[in-house]
Coordinates of C-alpha atoms in Angstrom, one line a residue:
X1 CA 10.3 83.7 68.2
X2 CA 11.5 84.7 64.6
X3 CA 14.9 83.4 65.1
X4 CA 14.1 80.2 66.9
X5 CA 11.6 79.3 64.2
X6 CA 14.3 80.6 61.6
X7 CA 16.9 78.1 63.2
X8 CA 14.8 75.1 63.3
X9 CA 14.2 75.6 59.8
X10 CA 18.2 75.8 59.1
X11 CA 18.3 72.9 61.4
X12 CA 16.2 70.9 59.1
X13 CA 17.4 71.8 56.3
X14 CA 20.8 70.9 57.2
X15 CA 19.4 67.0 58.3
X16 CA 17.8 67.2 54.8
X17 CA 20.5 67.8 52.8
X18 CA 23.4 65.4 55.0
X19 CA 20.7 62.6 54.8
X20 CA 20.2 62.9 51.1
X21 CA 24.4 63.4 50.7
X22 CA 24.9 60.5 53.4
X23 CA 22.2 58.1 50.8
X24 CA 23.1 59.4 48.0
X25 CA 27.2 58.0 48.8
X26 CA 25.8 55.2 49.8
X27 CA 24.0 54.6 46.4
X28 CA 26.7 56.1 44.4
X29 CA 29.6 53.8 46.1
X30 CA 27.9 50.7 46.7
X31 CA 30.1 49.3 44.3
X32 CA 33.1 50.1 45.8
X33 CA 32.0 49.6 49.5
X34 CA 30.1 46.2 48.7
X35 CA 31.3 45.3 45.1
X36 CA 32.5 41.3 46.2
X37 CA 29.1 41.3 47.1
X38 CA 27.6 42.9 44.0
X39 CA 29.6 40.7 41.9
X40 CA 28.9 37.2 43.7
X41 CA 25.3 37.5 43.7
X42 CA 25.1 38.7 39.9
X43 CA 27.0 35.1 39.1
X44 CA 25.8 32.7 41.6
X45 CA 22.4 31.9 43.7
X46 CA 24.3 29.5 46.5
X47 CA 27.3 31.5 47.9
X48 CA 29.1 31.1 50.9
X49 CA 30.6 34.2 53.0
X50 CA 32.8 34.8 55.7
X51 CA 34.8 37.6 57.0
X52 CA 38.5 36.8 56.5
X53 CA 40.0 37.3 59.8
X54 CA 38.0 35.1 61.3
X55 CA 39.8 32.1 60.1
X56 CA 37.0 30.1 59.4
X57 CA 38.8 27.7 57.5
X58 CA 40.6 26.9 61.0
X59 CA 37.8 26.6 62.8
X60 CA 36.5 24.3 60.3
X61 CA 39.6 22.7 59.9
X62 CA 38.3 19.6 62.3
X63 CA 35.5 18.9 59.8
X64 CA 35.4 15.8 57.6
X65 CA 32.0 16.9 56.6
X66 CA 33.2 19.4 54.4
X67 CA 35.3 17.4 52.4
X68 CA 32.4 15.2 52.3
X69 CA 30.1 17.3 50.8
X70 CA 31.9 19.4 48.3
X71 CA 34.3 15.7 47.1
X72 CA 37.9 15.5 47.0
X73 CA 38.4 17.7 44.0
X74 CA 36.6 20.9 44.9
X75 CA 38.1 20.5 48.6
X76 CA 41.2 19.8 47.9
X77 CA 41.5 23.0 45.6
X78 CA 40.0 25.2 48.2
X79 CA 42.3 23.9 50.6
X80 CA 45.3 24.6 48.5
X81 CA 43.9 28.1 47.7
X82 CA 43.5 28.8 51.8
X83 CA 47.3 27.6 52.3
X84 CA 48.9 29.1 49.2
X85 CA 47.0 32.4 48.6
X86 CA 44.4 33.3 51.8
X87 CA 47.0 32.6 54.5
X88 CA 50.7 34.6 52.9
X89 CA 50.2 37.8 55.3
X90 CA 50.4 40.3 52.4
X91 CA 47.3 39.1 51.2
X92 CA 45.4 38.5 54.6
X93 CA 46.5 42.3 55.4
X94 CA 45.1 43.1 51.8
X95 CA 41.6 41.9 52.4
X96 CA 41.6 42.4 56.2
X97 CA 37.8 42.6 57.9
X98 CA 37.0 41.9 54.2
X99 CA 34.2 39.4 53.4
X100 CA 35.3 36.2 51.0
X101 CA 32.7 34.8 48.9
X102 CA 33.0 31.2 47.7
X103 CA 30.1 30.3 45.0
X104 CA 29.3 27.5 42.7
X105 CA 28.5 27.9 39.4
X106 CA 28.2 25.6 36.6
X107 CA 30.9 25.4 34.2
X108 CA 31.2 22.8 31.2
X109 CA 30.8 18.9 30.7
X110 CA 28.8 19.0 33.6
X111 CA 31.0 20.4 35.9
X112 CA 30.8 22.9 38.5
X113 CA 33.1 26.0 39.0
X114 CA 34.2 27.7 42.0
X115 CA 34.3 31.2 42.5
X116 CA 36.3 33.1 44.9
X117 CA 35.1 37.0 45.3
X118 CA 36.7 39.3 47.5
X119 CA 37.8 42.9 47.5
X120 CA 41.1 44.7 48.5
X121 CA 41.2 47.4 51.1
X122 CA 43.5 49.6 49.2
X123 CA 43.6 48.6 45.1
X124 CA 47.1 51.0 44.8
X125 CA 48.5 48.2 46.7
X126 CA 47.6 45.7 43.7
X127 CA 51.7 45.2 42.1
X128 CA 53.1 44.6 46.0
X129 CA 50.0 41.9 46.3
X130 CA 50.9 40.2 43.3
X131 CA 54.6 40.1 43.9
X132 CA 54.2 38.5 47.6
X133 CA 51.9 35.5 45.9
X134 CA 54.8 35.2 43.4
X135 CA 57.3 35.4 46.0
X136 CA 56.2 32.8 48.0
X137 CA 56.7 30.2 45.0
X138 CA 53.2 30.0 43.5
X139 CA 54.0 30.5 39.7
X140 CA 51.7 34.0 37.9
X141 CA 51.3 33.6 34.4
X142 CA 49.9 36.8 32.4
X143 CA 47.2 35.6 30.3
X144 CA 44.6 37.7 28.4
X145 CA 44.3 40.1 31.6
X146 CA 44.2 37.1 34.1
X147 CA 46.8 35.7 36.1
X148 CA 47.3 31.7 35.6
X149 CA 48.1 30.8 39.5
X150 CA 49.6 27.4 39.7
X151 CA 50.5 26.5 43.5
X152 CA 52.7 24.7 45.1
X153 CA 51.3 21.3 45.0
X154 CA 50.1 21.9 40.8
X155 CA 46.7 23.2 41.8
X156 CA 45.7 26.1 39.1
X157 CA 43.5 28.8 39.2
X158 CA 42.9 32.2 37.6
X159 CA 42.7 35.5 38.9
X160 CA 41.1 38.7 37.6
X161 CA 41.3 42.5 39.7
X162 CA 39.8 45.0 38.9
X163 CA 39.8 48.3 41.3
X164 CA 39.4 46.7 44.2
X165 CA 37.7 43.7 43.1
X166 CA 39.3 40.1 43.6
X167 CA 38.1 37.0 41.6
X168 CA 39.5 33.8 41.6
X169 CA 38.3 30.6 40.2
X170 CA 39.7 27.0 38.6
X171 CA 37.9 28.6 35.4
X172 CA 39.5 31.6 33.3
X173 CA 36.1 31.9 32.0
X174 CA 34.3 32.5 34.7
X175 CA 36.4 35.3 36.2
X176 CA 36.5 36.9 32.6
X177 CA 32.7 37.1 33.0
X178 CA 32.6 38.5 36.6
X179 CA 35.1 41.6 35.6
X180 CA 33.0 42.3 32.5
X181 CA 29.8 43.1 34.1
X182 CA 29.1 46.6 35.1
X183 CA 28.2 46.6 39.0
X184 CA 28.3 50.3 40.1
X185 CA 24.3 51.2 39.4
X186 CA 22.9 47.5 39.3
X187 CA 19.7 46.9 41.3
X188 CA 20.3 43.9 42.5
X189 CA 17.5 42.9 45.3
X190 CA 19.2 39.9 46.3
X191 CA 21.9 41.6 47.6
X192 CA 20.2 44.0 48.7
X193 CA 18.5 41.6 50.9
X194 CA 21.3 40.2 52.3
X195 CA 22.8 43.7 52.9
X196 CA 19.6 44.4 55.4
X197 CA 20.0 40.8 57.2
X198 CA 23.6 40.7 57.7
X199 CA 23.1 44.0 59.9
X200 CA 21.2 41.8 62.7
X201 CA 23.8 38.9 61.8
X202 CA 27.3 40.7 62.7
X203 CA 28.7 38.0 65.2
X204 CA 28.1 35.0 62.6
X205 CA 30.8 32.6 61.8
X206 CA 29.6 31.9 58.2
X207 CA 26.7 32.5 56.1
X208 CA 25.1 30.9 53.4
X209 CA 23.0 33.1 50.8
X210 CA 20.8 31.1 48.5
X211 CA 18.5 32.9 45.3
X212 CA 16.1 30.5 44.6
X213 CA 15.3 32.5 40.9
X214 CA 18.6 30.9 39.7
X215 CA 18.8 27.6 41.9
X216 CA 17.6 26.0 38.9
X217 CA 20.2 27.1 36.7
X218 CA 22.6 26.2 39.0
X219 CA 21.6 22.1 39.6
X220 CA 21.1 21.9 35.9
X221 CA 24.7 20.6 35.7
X222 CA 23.3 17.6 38.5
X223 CA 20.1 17.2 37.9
X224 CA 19.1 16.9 33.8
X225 CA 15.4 18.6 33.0
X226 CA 12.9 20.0 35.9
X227 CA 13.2 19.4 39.5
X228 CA 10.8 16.5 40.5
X229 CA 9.3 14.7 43.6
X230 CA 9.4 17.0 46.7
X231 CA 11.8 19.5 45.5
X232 CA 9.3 20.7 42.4
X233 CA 8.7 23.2 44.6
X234 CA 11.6 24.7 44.4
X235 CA 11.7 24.8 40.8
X236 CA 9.8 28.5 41.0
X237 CA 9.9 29.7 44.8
X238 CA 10.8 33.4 43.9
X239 CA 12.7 33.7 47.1
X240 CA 15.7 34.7 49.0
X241 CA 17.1 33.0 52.1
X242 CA 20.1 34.3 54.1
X243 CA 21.3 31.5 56.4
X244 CA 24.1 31.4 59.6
X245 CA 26.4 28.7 59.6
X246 CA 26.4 26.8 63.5
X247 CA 29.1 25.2 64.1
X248 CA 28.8 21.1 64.7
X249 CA 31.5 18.3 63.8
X250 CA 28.7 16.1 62.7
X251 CA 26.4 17.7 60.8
X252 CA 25.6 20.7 58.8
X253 CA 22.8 23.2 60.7
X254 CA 21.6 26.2 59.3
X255 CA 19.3 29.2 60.6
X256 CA 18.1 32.5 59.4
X257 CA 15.3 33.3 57.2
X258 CA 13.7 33.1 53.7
X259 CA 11.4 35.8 52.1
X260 CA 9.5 35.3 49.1
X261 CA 9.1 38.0 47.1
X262 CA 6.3 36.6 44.5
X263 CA 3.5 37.5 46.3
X264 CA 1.6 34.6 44.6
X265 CA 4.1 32.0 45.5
X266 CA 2.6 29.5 47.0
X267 CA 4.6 29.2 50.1
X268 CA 3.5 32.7 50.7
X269 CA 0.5 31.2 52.0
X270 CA 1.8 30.2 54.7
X271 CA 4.6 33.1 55.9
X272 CA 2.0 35.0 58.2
X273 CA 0.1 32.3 59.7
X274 CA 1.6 30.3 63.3
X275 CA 3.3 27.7 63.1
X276 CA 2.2 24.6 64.7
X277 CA 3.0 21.4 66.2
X278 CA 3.9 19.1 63.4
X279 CA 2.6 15.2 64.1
X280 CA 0.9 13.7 60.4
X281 CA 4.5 12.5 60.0
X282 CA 3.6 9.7 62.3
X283 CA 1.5 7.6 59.8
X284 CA 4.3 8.0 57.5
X285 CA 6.1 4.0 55.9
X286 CA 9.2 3.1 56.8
X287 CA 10.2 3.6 53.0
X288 CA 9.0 7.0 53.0
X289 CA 11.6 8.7 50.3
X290 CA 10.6 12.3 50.8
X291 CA 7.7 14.5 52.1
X292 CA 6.3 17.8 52.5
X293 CA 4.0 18.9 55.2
X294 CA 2.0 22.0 55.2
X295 CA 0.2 23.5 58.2
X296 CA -2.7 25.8 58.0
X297 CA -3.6 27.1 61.6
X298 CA -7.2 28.4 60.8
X299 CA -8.7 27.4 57.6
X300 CA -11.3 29.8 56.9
X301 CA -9.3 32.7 56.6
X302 CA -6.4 30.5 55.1
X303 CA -9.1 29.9 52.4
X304 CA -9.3 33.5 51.7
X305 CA -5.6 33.2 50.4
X306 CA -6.4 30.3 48.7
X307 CA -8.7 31.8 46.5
X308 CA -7.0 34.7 45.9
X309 CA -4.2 32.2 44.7
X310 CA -6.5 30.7 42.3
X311 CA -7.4 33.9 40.9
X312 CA -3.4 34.6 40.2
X313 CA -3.2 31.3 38.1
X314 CA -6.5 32.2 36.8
X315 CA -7.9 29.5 37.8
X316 CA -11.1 30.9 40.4
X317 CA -13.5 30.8 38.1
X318 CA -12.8 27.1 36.8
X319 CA -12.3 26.0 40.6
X320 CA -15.7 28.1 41.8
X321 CA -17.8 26.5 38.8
X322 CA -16.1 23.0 39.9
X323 CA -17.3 23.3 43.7
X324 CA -20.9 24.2 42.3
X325 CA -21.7 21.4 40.1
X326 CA -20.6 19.2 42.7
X327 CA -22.8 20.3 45.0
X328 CA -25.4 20.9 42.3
X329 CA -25.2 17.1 41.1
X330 CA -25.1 15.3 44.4
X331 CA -27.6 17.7 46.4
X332 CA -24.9 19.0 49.3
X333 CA -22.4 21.5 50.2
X334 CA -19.0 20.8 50.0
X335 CA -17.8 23.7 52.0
X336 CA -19.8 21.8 55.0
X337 CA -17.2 18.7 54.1
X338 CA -13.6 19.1 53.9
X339 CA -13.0 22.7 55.6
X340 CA -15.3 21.7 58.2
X341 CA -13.3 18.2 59.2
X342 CA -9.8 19.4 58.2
X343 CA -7.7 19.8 61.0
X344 CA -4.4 21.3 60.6
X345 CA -2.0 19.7 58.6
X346 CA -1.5 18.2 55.1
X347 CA 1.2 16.3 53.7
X348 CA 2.5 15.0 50.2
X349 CA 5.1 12.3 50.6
X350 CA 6.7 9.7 48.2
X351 CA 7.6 6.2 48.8
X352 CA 11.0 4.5 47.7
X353 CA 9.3 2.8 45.0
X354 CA 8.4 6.7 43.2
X355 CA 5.0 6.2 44.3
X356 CA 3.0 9.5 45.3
X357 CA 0.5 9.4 48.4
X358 CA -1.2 12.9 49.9
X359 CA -2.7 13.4 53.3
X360 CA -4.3 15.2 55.6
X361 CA -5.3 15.1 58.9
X362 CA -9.2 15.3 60.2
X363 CA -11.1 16.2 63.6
X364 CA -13.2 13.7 62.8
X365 CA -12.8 11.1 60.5
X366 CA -15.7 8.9 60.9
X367 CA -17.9 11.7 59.8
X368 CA -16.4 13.1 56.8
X369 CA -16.1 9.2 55.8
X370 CA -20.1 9.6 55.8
X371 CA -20.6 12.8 53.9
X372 CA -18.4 11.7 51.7
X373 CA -20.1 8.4 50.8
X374 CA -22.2 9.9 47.7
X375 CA -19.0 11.2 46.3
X376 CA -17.5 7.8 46.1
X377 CA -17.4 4.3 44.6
X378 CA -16.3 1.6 46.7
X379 CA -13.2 -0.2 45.7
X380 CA -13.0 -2.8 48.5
X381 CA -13.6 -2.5 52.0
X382 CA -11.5 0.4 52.7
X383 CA -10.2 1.6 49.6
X384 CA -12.9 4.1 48.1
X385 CA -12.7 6.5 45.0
X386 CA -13.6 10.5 44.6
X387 CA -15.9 10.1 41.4
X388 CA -15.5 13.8 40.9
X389 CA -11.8 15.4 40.0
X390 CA -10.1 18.3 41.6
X391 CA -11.8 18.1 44.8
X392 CA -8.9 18.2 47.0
X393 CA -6.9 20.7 44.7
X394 CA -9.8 22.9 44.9
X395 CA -10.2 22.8 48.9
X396 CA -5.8 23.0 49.3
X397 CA -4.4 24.1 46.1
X398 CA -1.0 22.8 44.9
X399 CA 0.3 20.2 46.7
X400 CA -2.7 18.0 45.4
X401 CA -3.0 19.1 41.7
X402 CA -1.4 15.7 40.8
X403 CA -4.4 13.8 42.8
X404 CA -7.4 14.6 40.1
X405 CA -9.5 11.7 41.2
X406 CA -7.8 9.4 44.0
X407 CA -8.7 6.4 45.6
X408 CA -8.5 7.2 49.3
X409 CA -8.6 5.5 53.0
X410 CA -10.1 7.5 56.4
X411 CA -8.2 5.6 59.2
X412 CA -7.4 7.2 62.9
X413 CA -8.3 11.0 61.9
X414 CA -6.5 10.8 58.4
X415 CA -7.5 10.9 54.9
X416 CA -5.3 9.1 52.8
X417 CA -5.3 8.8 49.2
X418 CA -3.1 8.0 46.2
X419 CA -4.0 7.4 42.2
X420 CA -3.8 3.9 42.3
X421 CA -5.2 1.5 44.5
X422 CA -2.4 -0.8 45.2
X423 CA -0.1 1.9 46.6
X424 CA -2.8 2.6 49.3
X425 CA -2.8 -1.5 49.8
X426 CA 1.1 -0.9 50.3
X427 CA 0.4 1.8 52.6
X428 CA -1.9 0.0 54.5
X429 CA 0.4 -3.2 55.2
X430 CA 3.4 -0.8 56.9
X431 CA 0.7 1.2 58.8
X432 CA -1.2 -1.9 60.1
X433 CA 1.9 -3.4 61.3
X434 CA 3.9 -0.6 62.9
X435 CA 6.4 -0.3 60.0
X436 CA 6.6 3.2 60.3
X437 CA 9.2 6.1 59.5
X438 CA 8.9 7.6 62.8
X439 CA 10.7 4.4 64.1
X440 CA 13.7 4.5 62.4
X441 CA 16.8 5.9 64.4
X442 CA 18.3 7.5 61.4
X443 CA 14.6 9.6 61.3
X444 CA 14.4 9.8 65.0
X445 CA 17.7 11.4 65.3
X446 CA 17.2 14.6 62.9
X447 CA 14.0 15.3 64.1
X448 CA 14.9 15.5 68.0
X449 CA 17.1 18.2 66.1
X450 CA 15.0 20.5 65.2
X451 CA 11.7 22.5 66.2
X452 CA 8.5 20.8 66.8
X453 CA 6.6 23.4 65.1
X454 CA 6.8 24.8 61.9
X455 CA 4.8 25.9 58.8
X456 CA 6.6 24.3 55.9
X457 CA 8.9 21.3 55.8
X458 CA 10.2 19.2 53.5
X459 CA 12.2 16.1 54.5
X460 CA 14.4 13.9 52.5
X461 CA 15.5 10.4 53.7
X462 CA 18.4 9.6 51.3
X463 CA 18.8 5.7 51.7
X464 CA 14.9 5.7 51.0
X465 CA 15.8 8.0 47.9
X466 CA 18.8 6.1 46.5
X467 CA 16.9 4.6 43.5
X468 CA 15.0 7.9 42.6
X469 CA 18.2 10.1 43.0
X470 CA 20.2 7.6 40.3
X471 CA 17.2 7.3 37.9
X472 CA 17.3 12.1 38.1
X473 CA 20.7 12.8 38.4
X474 CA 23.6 13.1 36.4
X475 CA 26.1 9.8 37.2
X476 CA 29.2 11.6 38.2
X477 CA 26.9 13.6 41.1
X478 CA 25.0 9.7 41.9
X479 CA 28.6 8.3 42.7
X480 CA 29.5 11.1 45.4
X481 CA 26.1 10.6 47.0
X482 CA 26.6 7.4 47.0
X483 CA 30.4 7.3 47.8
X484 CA 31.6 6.2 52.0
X485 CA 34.0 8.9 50.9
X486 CA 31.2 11.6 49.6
X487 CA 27.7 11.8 50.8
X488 CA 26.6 8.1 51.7
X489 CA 27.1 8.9 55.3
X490 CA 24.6 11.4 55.3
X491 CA 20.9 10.2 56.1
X492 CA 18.7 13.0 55.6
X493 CA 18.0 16.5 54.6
X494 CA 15.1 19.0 56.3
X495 CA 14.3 22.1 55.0
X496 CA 12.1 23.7 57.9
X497 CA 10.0 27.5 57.2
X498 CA 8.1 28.5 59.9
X499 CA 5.9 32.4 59.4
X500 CA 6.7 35.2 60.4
X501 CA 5.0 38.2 59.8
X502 CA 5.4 37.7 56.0
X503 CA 8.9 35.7 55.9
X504 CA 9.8 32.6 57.3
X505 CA 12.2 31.5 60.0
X506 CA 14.5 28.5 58.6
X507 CA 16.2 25.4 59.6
X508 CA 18.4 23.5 57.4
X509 CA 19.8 20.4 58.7
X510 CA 22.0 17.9 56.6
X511 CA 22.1 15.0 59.3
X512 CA 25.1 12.0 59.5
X513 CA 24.2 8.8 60.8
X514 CA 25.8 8.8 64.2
X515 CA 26.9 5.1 64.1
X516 CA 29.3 5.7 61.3
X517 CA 31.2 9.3 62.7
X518 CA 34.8 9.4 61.7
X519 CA 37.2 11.2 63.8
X520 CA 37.6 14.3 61.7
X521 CA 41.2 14.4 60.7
X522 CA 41.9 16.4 57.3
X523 CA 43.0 19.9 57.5
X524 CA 41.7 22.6 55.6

């Protein structure tokens, strides 16, 4: 008995100390194991990965859509790098079953640099590298520990390696940068995060990695000052996404999933609950620039979250004092209003014109048009006006802090209101006579695309958006979108999050009007 008890302990002991040695490597060597990683997400929030001997850039070889998005310059340079560099064998063997990292980040005068991360399989092998690129007739100039590489066809960029880590990039600057930073004991939980979602991701063509911390940082080269209209809220989502690439020839389609890891994020709200079937879309105008739709599937306990939001902004007290002289002053209970006769769903959207309307859908509307009748002033027939502010902000938080005291319509099951009174007369005239969003083809055709159901989703229509895009972003950026040769052909982005047990299932769709599909015929 004394020995077996005696060799269970030894046998524990032993499973101890490999599992600490086994951890304890992988701690100690992340940097040489996962250093292209390491060092792209310390520089950049929006990188792109594949594994080099998978040839993506063959397999994406048919795809105008690419040169669409990124514009002649930036594609035409990473197809020069793929032809001149990636493809020479010596190099391809170097980085074999290797991940490649391409990121943006900006650079100066409004530009934006690429970066090219990778890592070699065996660095002692560094001087027989170099001398294959040189041999093949791309010119390497020594400069300040960089290599200039100019290619065949005049295309420069500069390369940095250190141990086993590759960077490349059209900007000496941003490769000197890279190899400065110290990687080996960095805690860096975006990578981290990605580590732990590319294990259940092996078979994937191409992934796309997005920090939303530094998105900001990143589109302040495109977009001058904050993020506006219906990507505000993206101006402080504390989140991570890790996104697979599906291939398509005529539009760009990504899945994964998105954690937010500010437990007081808003959108956090909404990670745990179901998703549902999205329909307060249909009321939308047929200039409709943007939207976002939320869906709560039980608002009571939603509520609870709600609050507790409040408090993190410190705002529960202000909000609970609100609600009670409300229903102090007019003699009722607004809890018995607008969580009873909410439905499901509530939108924000904004109209071609800049023009803000919010939303939400009712079980009944006829009713809460009653209750509400003390709360309002009459502005015509059916255009009324809240008399108190912050109702709706205090019954569904964010979305509606910009609507303090709005005049409103109840029509079919919907509460619709907007801070002036002519927008809603607008609004009225499309509705009324069937000009409607859900009509168009262009709108018709992205959202037979994706799931019905979903949490979260913000839309953008981008002929509706033309004027607002050129009045918030920088002129060089407003060309391409609005170049036949850059983004013009491509009618709408979705950003879809549906819960999940605390993260979010995503869709990304960048959708091209059908009508106008070119055969795909440049060559990566």
């Amino acid at each position: 008995m004394k020995k077996i008890i005696i060799s269970i302990i030894l046998l524990l002991i032993a499973i101890v100390t490999m599992a600490y040695l086994y951890f304890s490597k992988l701690n100690a060597n992340h940097s040489t194991s996962d250093i292209g990683l390491f060092a792209a997400t310390s520089s950049s929030g929006f990188i792109f990965s594949f594994e080099n001997e998978k040839g993506i850039t063959d397999i994406l070889k048919e795809q105008q859509l690419f040169n669409e998005i990124l514009g002649d310059e930036r594609y035409k340079e990473l197809t020069s790098l793929k032809k001149y560099v990636l493809a020479l064998p010596k190099v391809s063997q170097s980085i074999e079953n290797q991940n490649v990292y391409f990121s943006f980040v900006p650079g100066n005068n409004l530009e934006m640099d690429i970066l090219c991360i990778t890592q070699l399989n065996n660095p002692s092998h560094t001087p027989q590298l170099l001398h294959a690129i040189k041999a093949s007739g791309t010119q390497l100039e020594p400069l300040n520990n960089l290599n200039k590489v100019t290619l065949a066809d005049s295309t420069i960029f500069y390369l940095g390696i250190k141990g086993n880590l590759v960077v490349l990039s059209n900007s000496p600057q941003q490769v000197t940068t890279v190899l400065a930073k110290n990687l080996k004991d960095k805690d860096d939980k975006f990578a981290e995060y990605i580590q732990a979602s590319n294990r259940f991701n092996k078979n994937s063509l191409a992934q796309l990695y997005i920090n939303f911390n530094t998105l900001p940082t990143l589109l302040k080269n495109i977009i001058p000052g904050k993020l506006n209209g219906e990507l505000s809220s993206l101006q402080n989502q504390n989140s991570f996404a890790v996104l697979t690439y599906n291939y398509s020839k005529d539009k760009i389609l990504l899945t994964g999933t998105t954690i937010a890891n500010n437990p007081n994020n808003y959108y956090n709200l909404f990670s745990d609950l179901n998703a549902q079937k999205i329909n307060i879309q249909n009321i939308l105008p047929i200039n409709t620039s943007s939207y976002t739709i939320f869906a709560v599937d039980h608002y009571l306990p939603w509520r609870k979250k709600l609050n507790h939001w409040f408090l993190s902004r410190h705002e529960d007290k202000r909000v609970t004092k609100l609600i009670t002289d409300i229903n102090t002053r007019y003699h009722l209970n607004l809890d018995d209003i607008f969580p009873k006769y909410f439905q499901d769903q509530l939108i924000t959207f904004q109209l071609s014109t800049a023009e803000k309307i919010g939303a939400i859908n009712l079980t009944n509307g006829d009713k809460l048009m009653q209750l509400l009748i003390d709360l309002s002033e009459d502005y015509n027939d059916e255009i009324k006006l809240l008399k108190e502010d912050d109702m709706l902000y205090a019954y569904f938080g964010l979305p509606f802090e910009g609507f303090k005291k709005p005049f409103y319509i109840i029509l079919d099951n919907y509460m619709i209101f907007a801070n002036n009174a002519s927008t809603l007369t607008s609004f009225l005239n499309n509705y009324n006579n069937n000009h409607l969003l859900i009509n168009t083809t262009n709108y018709i055709g992205a959202n037979n695309q994706l799931p019905g159901n979903s949490s979260i989703s913000v839309y953008i229509d981008h002929a509706n958006s033309t004027s607002i895009f050129s009045k918030n972003i920088y002129p060089s950026y407003d060309k391409d979108l609005q170049s036949d040769k850059g983004l013009k052909k491509y009618d709408s982005f979705t950003y879809q999050l549906s819960g999940d047990n605390g993260k979010f299932q995503t869709n990304i769709l960048i959708n091209k009007t059908p009508d106008v599909l070119r055969k795909d015929s440049l060559a990566l």
